[in-house]
Coordinates of C-alpha atoms in Angstrom, one line a residue:
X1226 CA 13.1 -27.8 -73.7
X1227 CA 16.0 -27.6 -71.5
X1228 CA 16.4 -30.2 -68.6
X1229 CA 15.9 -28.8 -65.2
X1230 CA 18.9 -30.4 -63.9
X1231 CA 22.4 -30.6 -65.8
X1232 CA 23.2 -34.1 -66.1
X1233 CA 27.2 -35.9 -66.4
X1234 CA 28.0 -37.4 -69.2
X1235 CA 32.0 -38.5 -70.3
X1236 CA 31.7 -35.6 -73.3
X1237 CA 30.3 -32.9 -70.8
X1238 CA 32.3 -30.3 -69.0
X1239 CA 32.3 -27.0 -67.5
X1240 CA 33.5 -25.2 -70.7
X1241 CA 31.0 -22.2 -71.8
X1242 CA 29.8 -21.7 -75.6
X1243 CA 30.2 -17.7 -75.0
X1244 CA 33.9 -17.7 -75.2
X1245 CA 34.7 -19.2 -78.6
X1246 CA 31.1 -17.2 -80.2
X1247 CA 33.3 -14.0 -79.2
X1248 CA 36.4 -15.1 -79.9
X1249 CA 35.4 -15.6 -83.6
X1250 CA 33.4 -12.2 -83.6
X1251 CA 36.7 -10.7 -82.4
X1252 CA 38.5 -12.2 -85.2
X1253 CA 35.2 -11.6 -88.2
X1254 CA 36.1 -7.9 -87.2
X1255 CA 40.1 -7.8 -86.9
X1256 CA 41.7 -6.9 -90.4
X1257 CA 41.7 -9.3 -92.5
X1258 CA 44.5 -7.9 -94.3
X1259 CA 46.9 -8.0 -91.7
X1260 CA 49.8 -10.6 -91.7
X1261 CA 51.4 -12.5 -89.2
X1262 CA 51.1 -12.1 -85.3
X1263 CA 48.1 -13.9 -85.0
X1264 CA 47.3 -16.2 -82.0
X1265 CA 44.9 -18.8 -82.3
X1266 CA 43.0 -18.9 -78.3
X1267 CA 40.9 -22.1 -77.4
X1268 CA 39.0 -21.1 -74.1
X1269 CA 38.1 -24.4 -72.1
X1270 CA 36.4 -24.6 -68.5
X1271 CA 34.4 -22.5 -66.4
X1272 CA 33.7 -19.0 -65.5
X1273 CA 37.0 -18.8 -63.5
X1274 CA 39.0 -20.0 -66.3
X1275 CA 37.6 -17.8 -68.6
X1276 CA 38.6 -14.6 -66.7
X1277 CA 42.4 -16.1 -66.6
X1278 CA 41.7 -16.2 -70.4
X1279 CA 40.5 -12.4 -70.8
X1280 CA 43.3 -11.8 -68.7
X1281 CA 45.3 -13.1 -71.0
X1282 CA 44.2 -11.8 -74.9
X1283 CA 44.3 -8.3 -72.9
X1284 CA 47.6 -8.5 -72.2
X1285 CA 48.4 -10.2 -76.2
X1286 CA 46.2 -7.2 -77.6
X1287 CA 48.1 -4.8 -75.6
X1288 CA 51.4 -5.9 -77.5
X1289 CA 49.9 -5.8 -80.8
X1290 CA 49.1 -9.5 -81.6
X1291 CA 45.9 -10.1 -83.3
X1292 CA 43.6 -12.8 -82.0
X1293 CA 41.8 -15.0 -84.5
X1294 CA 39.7 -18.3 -84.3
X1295 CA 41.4 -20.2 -87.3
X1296 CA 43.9 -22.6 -87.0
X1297 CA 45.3 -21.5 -90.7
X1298 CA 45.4 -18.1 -89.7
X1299 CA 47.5 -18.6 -86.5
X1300 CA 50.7 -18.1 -86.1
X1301 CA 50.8 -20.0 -82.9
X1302 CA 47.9 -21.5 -80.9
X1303 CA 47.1 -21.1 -76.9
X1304 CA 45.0 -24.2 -75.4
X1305 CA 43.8 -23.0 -72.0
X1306 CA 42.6 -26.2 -70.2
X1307 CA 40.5 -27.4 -67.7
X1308 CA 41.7 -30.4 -65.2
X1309 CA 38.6 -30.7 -62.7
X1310 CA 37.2 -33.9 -63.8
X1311 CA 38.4 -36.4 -65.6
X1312 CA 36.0 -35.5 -68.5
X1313 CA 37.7 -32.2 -68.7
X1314 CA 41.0 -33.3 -68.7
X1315 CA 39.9 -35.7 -72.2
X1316 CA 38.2 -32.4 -73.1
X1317 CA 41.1 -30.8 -72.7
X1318 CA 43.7 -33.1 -74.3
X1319 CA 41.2 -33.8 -77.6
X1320 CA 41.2 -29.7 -77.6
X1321 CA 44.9 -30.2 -77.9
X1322 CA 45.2 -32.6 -80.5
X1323 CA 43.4 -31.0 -82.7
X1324 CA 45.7 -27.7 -82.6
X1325 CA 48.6 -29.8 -83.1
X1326 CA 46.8 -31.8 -85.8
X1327 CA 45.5 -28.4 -87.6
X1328 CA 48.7 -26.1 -86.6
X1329 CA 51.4 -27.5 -85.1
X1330 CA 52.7 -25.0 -83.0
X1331 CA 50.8 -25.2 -79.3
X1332 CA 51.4 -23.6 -75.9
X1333 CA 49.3 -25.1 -73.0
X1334 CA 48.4 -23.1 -69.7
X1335 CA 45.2 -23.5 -67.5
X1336 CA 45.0 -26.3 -64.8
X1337 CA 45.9 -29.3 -66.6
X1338 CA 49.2 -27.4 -67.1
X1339 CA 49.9 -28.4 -63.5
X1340 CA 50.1 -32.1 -64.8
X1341 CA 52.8 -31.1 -67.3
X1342 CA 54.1 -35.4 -67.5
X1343 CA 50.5 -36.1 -68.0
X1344 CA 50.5 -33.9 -71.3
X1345 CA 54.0 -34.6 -72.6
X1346 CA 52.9 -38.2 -72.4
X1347 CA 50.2 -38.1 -74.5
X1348 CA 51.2 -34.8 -77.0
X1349 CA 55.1 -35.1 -76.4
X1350 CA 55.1 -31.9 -79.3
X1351 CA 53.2 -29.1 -77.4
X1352 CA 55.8 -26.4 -77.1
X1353 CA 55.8 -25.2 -73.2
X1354 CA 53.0 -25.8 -71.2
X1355 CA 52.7 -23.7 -67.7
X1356 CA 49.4 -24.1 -65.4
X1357 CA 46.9 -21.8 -63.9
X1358 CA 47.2 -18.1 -63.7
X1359 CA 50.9 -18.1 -64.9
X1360 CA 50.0 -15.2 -67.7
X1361 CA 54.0 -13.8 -67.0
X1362 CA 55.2 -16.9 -68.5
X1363 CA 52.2 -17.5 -71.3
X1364 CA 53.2 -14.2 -72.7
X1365 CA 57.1 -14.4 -72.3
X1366 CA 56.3 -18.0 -74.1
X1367 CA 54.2 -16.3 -76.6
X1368 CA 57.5 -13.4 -77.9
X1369 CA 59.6 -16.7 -78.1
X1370 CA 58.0 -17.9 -80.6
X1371 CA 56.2 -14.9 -81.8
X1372 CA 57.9 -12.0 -81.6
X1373 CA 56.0 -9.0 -80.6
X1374 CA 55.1 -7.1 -83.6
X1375 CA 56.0 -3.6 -84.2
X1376 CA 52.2 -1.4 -84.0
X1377 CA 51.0 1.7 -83.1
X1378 CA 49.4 1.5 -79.3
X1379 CA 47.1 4.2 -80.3
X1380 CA 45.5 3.0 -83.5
X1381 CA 44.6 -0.5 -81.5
X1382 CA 43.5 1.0 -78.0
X1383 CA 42.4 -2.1 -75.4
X1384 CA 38.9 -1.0 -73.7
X1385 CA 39.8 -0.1 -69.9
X1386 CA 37.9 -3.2 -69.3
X1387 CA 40.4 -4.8 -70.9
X1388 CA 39.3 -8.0 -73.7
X1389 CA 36.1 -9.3 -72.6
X1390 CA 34.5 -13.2 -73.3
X1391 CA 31.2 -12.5 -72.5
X1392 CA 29.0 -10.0 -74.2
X1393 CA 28.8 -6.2 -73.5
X1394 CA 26.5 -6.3 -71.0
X1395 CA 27.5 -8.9 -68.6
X1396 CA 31.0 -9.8 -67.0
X1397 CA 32.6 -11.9 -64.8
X1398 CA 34.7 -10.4 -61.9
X1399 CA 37.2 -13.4 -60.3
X1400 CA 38.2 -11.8 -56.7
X1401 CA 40.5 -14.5 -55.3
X1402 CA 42.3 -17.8 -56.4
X1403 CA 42.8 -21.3 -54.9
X1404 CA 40.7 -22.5 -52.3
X1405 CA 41.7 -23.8 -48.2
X1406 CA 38.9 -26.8 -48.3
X1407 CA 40.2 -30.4 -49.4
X1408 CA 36.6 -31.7 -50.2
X1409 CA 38.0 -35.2 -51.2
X1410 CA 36.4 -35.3 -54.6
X1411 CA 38.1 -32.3 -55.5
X1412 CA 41.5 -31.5 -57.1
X1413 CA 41.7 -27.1 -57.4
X1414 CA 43.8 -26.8 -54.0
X1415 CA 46.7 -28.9 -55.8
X1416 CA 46.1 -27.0 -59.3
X1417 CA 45.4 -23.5 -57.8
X1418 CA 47.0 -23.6 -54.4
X1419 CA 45.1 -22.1 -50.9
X1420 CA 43.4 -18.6 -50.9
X1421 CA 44.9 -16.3 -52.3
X1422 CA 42.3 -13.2 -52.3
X1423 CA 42.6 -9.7 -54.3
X1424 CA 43.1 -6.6 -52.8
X1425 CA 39.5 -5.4 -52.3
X1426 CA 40.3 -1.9 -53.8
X1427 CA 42.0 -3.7 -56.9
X1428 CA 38.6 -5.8 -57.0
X1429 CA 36.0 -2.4 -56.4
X1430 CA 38.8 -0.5 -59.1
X1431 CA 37.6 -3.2 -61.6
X1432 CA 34.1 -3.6 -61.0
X1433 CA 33.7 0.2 -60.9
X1434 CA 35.1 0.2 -64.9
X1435 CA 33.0 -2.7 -65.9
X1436 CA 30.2 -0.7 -65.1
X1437 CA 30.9 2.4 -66.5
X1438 CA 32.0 0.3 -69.6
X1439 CA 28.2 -0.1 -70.1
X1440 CA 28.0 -4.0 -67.8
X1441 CA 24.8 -4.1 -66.3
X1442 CA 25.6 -8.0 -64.8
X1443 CA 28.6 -8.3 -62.8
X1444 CA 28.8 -12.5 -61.5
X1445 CA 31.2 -12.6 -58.9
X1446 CA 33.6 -15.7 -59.0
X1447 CA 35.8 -17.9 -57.4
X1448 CA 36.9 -20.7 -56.0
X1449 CA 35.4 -20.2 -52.5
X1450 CA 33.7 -17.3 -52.6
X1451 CA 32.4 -16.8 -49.2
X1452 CA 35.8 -17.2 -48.3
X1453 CA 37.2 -14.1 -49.6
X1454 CA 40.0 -12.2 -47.2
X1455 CA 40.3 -15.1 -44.4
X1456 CA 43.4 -15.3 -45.8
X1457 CA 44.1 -11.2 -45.1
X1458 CA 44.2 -12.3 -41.3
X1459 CA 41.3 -8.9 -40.9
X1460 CA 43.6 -6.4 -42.4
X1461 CA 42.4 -3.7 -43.8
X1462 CA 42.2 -2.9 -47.5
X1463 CA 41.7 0.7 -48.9
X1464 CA 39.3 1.9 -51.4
X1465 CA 38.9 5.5 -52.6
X1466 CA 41.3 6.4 -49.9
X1467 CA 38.4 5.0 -47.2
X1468 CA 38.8 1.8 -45.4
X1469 CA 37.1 -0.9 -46.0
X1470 CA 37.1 -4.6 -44.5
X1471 CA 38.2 -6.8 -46.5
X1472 CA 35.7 -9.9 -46.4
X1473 CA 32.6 -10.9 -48.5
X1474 CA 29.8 -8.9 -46.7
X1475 CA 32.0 -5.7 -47.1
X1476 CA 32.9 -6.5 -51.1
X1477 CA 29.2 -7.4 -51.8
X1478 CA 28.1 -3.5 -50.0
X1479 CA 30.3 -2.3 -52.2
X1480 CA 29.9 -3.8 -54.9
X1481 CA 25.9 -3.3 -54.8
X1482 CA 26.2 0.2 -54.6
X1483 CA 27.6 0.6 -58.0
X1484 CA 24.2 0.5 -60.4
X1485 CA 24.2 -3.4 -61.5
X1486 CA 23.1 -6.6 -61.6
X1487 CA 25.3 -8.1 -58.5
X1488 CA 24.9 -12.0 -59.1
X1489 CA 27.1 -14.3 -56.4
X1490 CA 28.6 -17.6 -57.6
X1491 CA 30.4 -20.7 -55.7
X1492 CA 29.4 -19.7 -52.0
X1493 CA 30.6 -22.0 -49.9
X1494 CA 28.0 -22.7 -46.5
X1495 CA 29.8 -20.9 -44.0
X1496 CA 27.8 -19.4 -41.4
X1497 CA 28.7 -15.9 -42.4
X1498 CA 26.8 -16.2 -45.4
X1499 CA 23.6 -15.0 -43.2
X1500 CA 25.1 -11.4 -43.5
X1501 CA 24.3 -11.3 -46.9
X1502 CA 20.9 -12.3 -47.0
X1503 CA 19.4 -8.8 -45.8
X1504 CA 21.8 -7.5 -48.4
X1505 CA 19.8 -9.1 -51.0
X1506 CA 16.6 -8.2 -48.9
X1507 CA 17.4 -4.5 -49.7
X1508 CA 18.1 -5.0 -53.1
X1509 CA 21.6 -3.9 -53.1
X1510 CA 22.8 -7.7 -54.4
X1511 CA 20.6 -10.2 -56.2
X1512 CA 18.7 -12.7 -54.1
X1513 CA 20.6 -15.0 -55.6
X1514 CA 22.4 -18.0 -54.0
X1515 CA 24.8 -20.3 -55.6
X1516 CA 25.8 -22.7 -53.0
X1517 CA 27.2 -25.9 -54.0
X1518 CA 25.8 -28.5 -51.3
X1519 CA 27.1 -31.2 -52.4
X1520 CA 25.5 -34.4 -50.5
X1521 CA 22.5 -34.6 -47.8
X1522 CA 23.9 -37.8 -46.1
X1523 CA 26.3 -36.7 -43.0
X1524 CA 27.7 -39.9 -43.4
X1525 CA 28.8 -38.8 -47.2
X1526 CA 29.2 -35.1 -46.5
X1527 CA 32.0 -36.4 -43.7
X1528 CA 33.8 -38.8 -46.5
X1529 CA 33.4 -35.8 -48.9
X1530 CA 34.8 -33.5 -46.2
X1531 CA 31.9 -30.9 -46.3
X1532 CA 29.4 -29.2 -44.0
X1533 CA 27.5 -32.8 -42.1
X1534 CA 24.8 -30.8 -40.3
X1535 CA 22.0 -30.8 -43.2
X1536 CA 19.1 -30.0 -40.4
X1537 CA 21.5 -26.5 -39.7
X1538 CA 21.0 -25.8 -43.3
X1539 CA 17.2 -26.9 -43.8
X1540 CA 16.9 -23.9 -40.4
X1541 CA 19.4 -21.6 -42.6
X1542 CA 17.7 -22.1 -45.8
X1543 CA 13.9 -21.3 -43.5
X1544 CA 15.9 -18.2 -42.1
X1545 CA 16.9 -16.9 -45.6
X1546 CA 13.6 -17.1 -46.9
X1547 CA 11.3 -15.6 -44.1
X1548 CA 13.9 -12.4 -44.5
X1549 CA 14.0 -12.7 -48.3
X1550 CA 11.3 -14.2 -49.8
X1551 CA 12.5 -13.8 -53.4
X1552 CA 15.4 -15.4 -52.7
X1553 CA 16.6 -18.5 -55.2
X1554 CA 18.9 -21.1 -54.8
X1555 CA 20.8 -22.8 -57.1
X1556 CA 23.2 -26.0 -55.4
X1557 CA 24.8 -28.8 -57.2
X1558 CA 25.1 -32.3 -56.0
X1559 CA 26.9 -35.4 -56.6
X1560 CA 25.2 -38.7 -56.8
X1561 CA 27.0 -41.9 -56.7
X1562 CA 29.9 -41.2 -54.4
X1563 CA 32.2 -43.8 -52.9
X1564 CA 30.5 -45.7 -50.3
X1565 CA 26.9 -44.4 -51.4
X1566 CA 24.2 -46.2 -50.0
X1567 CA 20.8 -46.5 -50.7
X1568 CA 19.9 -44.9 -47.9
X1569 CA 22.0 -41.8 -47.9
X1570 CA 20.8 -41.4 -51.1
X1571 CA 17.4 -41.6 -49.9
X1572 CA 18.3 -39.1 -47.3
X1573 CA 19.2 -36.8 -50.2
X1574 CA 15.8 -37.2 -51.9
X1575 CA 14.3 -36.4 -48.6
X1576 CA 17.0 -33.2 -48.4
X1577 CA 15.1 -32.1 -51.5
X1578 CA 11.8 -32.8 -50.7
X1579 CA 12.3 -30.3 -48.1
X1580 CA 14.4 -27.7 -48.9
X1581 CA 12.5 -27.2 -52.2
X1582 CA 15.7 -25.6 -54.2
X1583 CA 14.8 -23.2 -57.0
X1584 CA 17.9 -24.5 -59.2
X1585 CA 19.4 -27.7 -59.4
X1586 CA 22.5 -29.3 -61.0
X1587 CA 23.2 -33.2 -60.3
X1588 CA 26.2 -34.7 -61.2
X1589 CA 26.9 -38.8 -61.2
X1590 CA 30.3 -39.1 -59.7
X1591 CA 33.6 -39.2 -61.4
X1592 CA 37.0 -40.3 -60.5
X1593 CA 39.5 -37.6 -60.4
X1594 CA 43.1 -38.6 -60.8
X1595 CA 44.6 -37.1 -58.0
X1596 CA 41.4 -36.7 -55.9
X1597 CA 41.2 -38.2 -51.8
X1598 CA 38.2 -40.1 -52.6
X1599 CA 39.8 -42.7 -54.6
X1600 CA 41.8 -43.7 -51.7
X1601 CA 38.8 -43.5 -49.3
X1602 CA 38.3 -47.7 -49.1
X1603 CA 34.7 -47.0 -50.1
X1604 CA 33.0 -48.9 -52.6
X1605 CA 32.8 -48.0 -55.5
X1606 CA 29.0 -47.5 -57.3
X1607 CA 28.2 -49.1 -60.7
X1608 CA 27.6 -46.5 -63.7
X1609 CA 23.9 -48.4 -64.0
X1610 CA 23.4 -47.7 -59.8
X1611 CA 24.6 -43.9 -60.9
X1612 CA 22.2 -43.6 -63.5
X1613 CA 19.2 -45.3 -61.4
X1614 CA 19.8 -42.8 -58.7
X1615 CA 20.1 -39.5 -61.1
X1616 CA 17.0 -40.7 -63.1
X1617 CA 15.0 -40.3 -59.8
X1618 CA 16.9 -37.8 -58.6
X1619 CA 16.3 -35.4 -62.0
X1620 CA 12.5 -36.4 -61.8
X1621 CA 11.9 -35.6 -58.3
X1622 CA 13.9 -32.4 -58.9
X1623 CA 12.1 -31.1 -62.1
X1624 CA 8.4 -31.1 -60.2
X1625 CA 10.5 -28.9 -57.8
X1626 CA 11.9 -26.3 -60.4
X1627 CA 8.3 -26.3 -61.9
X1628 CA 6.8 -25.5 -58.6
X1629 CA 9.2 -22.6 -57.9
X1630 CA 8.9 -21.0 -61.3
X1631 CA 5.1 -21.5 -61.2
X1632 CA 4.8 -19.1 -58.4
X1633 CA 6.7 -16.3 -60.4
X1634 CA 3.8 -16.5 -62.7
X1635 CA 1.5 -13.3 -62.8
X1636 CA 4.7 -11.3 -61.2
X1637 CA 6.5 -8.4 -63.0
X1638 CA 9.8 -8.6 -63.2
X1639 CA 13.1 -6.9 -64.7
X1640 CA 14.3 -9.1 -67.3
X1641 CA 17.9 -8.1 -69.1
X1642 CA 18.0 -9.0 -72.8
X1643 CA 21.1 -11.2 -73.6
X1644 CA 19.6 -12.2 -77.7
X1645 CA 17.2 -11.2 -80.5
X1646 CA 15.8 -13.4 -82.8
X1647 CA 13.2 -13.0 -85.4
X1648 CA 10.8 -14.7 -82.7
X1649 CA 11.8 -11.9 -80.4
X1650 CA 13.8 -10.9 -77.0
X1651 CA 15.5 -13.5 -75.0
X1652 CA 16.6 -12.5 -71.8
X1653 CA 17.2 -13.7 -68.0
X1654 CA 15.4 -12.5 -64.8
X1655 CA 17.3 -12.2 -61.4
X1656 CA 16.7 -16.1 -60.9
X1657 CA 18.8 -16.8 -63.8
X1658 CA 22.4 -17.1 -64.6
X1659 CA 23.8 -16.8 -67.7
X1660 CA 24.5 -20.3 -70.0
X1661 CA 23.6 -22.1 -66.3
X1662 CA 19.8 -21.1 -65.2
X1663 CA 16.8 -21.1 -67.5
X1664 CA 15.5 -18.2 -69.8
X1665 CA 12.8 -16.0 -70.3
X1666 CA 11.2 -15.5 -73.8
X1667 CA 9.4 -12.4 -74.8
X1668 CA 8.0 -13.5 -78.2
X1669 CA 7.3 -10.8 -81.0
X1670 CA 9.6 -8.1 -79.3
X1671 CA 12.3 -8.0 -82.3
X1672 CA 12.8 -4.4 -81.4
X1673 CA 14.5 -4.9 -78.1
X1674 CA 18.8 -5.2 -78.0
X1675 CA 20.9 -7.2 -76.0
X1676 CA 21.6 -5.2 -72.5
X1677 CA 18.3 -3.6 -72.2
X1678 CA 16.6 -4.5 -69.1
X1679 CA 12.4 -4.1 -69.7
X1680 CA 9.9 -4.6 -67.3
X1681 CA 7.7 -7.6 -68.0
X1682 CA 4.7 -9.5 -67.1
X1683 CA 5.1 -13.2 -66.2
X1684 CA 2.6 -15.3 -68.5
X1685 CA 3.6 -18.6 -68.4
X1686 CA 6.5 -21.6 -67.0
X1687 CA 7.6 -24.8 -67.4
X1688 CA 10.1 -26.4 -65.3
X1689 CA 13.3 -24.8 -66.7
X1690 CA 12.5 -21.5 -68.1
X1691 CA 9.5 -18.3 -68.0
X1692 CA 7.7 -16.7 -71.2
X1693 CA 6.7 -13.2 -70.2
X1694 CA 4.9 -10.1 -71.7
X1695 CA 6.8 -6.5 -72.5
X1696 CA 5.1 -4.1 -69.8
X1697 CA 7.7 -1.2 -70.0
X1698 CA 10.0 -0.3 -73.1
X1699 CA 13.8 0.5 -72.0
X1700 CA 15.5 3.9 -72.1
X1701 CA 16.9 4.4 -76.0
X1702 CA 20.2 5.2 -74.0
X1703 CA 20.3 1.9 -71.4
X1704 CA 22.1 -1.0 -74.2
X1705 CA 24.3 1.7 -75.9

């Protein structure tokens, strides 16, 4: 059984499984005949980072280089890190030393890249190293050392979707870069820069072939995603030749008129982030809130340089649900930060006890190199105070998640079917993100395909995930 809340250890990161499982189905069904041009990929990080790395193999398919999963079979090998936390960064430098160790010829890009010294110093050998979103120079880095092979664009066509590291059915869809907070425990404004939003026609363009590809989940990222066109100082963006305003509400209309699964990731608590509520009330977006909290204490949230009025969010948090009641929220928390007390911690347990979150992630604090809150003055917590405070923090929290999924219990719901075992369908309701949120098993149903979404009967629940009955077989055409 899954915990209910995703603990921190010094091994654990943000990085997803999906992306190296498709990765090495890409390269199980490249030719295995074929010689030379191969680039080894090693996908590291979270959701964001992965779309820079789909961005990327697109662009490598589209000049003919083959992508495998093999050291041996590489012809040169592209490391695209992660830098949040420290853990990462180790992650991301063992990740690294391993392609050196088993290759020899490495390229490094992603946000570690952006501590170039830092890399040299430790793997003086990598060949260049750039940081994030710099795919100009990862490709003109690539035909250095790899010259682009000579190949036929019409026997290798690249899906208008470009290459995708997530399976057929879902996708993520990145709309802007960087981020204009300087939360003091974070280190993405220095490794990404400010907001720097998408056109919201380039954005609708993309979302628009992702469904007619055959996605039925589109998860919206971002650094800041409530956020999205402040920095386009309310200029208008064009779409279909219509205007259209260029700021989240707008984007998530759109977006949930297109026939799919709209999930929203990394909202920051801006007040504006009412105005999508009755979005999700109508069923045009999922009622489904990622909003990363953080702390409960105003005296944390101030040294941590969020949001400090937690009884404006408690009223928010009332508001959303009396207008939605199916609405879930997922939030993230640190435990353990500079200057913690016992009482602030207290007043986060009390934060919970009241706001009664559907999905929780709690996090024991980290040092960042680079990060504000090392240079705070605060004292610093012991790793057995950490510990203490997540063990009663995880245990308060999982009687929580049990509560909220209890009450989906005797509901029907729409479930999409991401695996198929020979104990049956595995899928995900609207309450549940992919490779973050729980599951929903629907034993026996071996007939059922990834990307069908069946109507099913809620039987049972424990405090992470939902076993449900099959009430409605799919259309033959809906996973095809």
């Amino acid at each position: 059984m899954k915990n209910p809340v995703e603990t921190f250890d010094p091994k654990q990161t943000t990085t997803l499984d999906t992306p190296a499982r498709t990765i090495a189905q890409t390269a199980a069904d490249s030719d295995a005949g074929t010689g030379g041009n191969r680039i080894g990929f090693v996908s590291l990080g979270c959701p964001k980072n992965l779309v820079d790395s789909e961005r990327i193999l697109t662009q490598l398919r589209i000049d003919g280089y083959e992508v495998t999963n093999t050291y041996d079979d590489a012809d040169l090998v592209i490391v695209n890190t992660c830098g949040f936390i420290d853990a990462a960064v180790e992650e991301s430098l063992d990740a690294i030393r391993e392609a050196l160790e088993e290759n020899g010829k490495v390229l490094v890009t992603g946000c570690l890249g952006a501590k170039e010294n830092q890399i040299r110093e430790v793997h003086p050998d990598v060949l260049e190293i750039t940081g994030p979103h710099s795919y100009e120079a990862v490709l003109s880095h690539v035909h250095k050392y790899v010259p682009k092979p000579a190949h036929n664009p019409f026997t290798s066509l690249i899906p208008q979707t470009g290459v995708k590291l997530t399976p057929k059915h879902y996708a993520y869809l990145k709309i802007s870069e960087g981020c204009d907070n300087r939360c003091t425990f974070c280190i993405i404004p220095s490794l990404r820069g400010d907001l720097d939003s998408r056109e919201i026609g380039s954005v609708l363009d993309e979302a628009k072939r992702l469904v007619e590809s055959g996605v039925q989940e589109i998860l919206v990222v971002s650094q800041d995603t409530s956020a999205y066109g402040k920095d386009k100082a309310g200029r208008t963006g064009f779409w279909n030749g219509m205007p259209v305003k260029q700021n989240i509400t707008e984007l998530a209309k759109q977006l949930g008129h297109m026939g799919a699964w709209i999930r929203l990731h990394y909202v920051y608590p801006y007040p504006w982030v009412d105005e999508l509520i009755p979005l999700m009330a109508q069923g045009l977006i999922l009622p489904y809130l990622d909003l990363p909290l953080q702390h409960a204490s105003p005296r944390i949230l101030k040294l941590m340089k969020r949001p400090g009025r937690v009884d404006r969010q408690l009223d928010a948090i009332r508001k959303w649900r009396e207008i939605c009641p199916d609405l879930v929220i997922r939030s993230t928390f640190i435990v353990g930060f500079p200057g913690e007390t016992e009482e602030d911690f207290q007043m986060l347990l009390d934060f919970l006890k009241e706001a009664r979150l559907d999905r929780v992630g709690c996090f024991k604090y980290s040092e960042v190199e680079g990060a504000a809150a090392n240079d705070l003055g605060e004292t610093l917590i012991s790793e057995a105070v950490k510990e203490e405070r997540y063990a009663r923090f995880m245990e308060l929290q999982a009687d929580i998640s049990a509560e909220r999924l209890a009450r989906l219990v005797g509901r029907e719901l729409d479930i999409l079917i991401d695996d198929v075992d020979e104990e049956g369908a595995i899928g995900r309701s609207y309450a549940d993100a992919p490779e973050i949120d729980g599951m929903v098993f629907i034993n026996g149903e071996t007939e059922l395909e990834p990307g069908n979404v069946v109507r099913a009967l809620i039987t049972h629940s424990d405090e992470h995930d939902l076993w449900a009955e099959l009430v409605d077989m799919p259309d033959e055409t809906e996973a095809e």
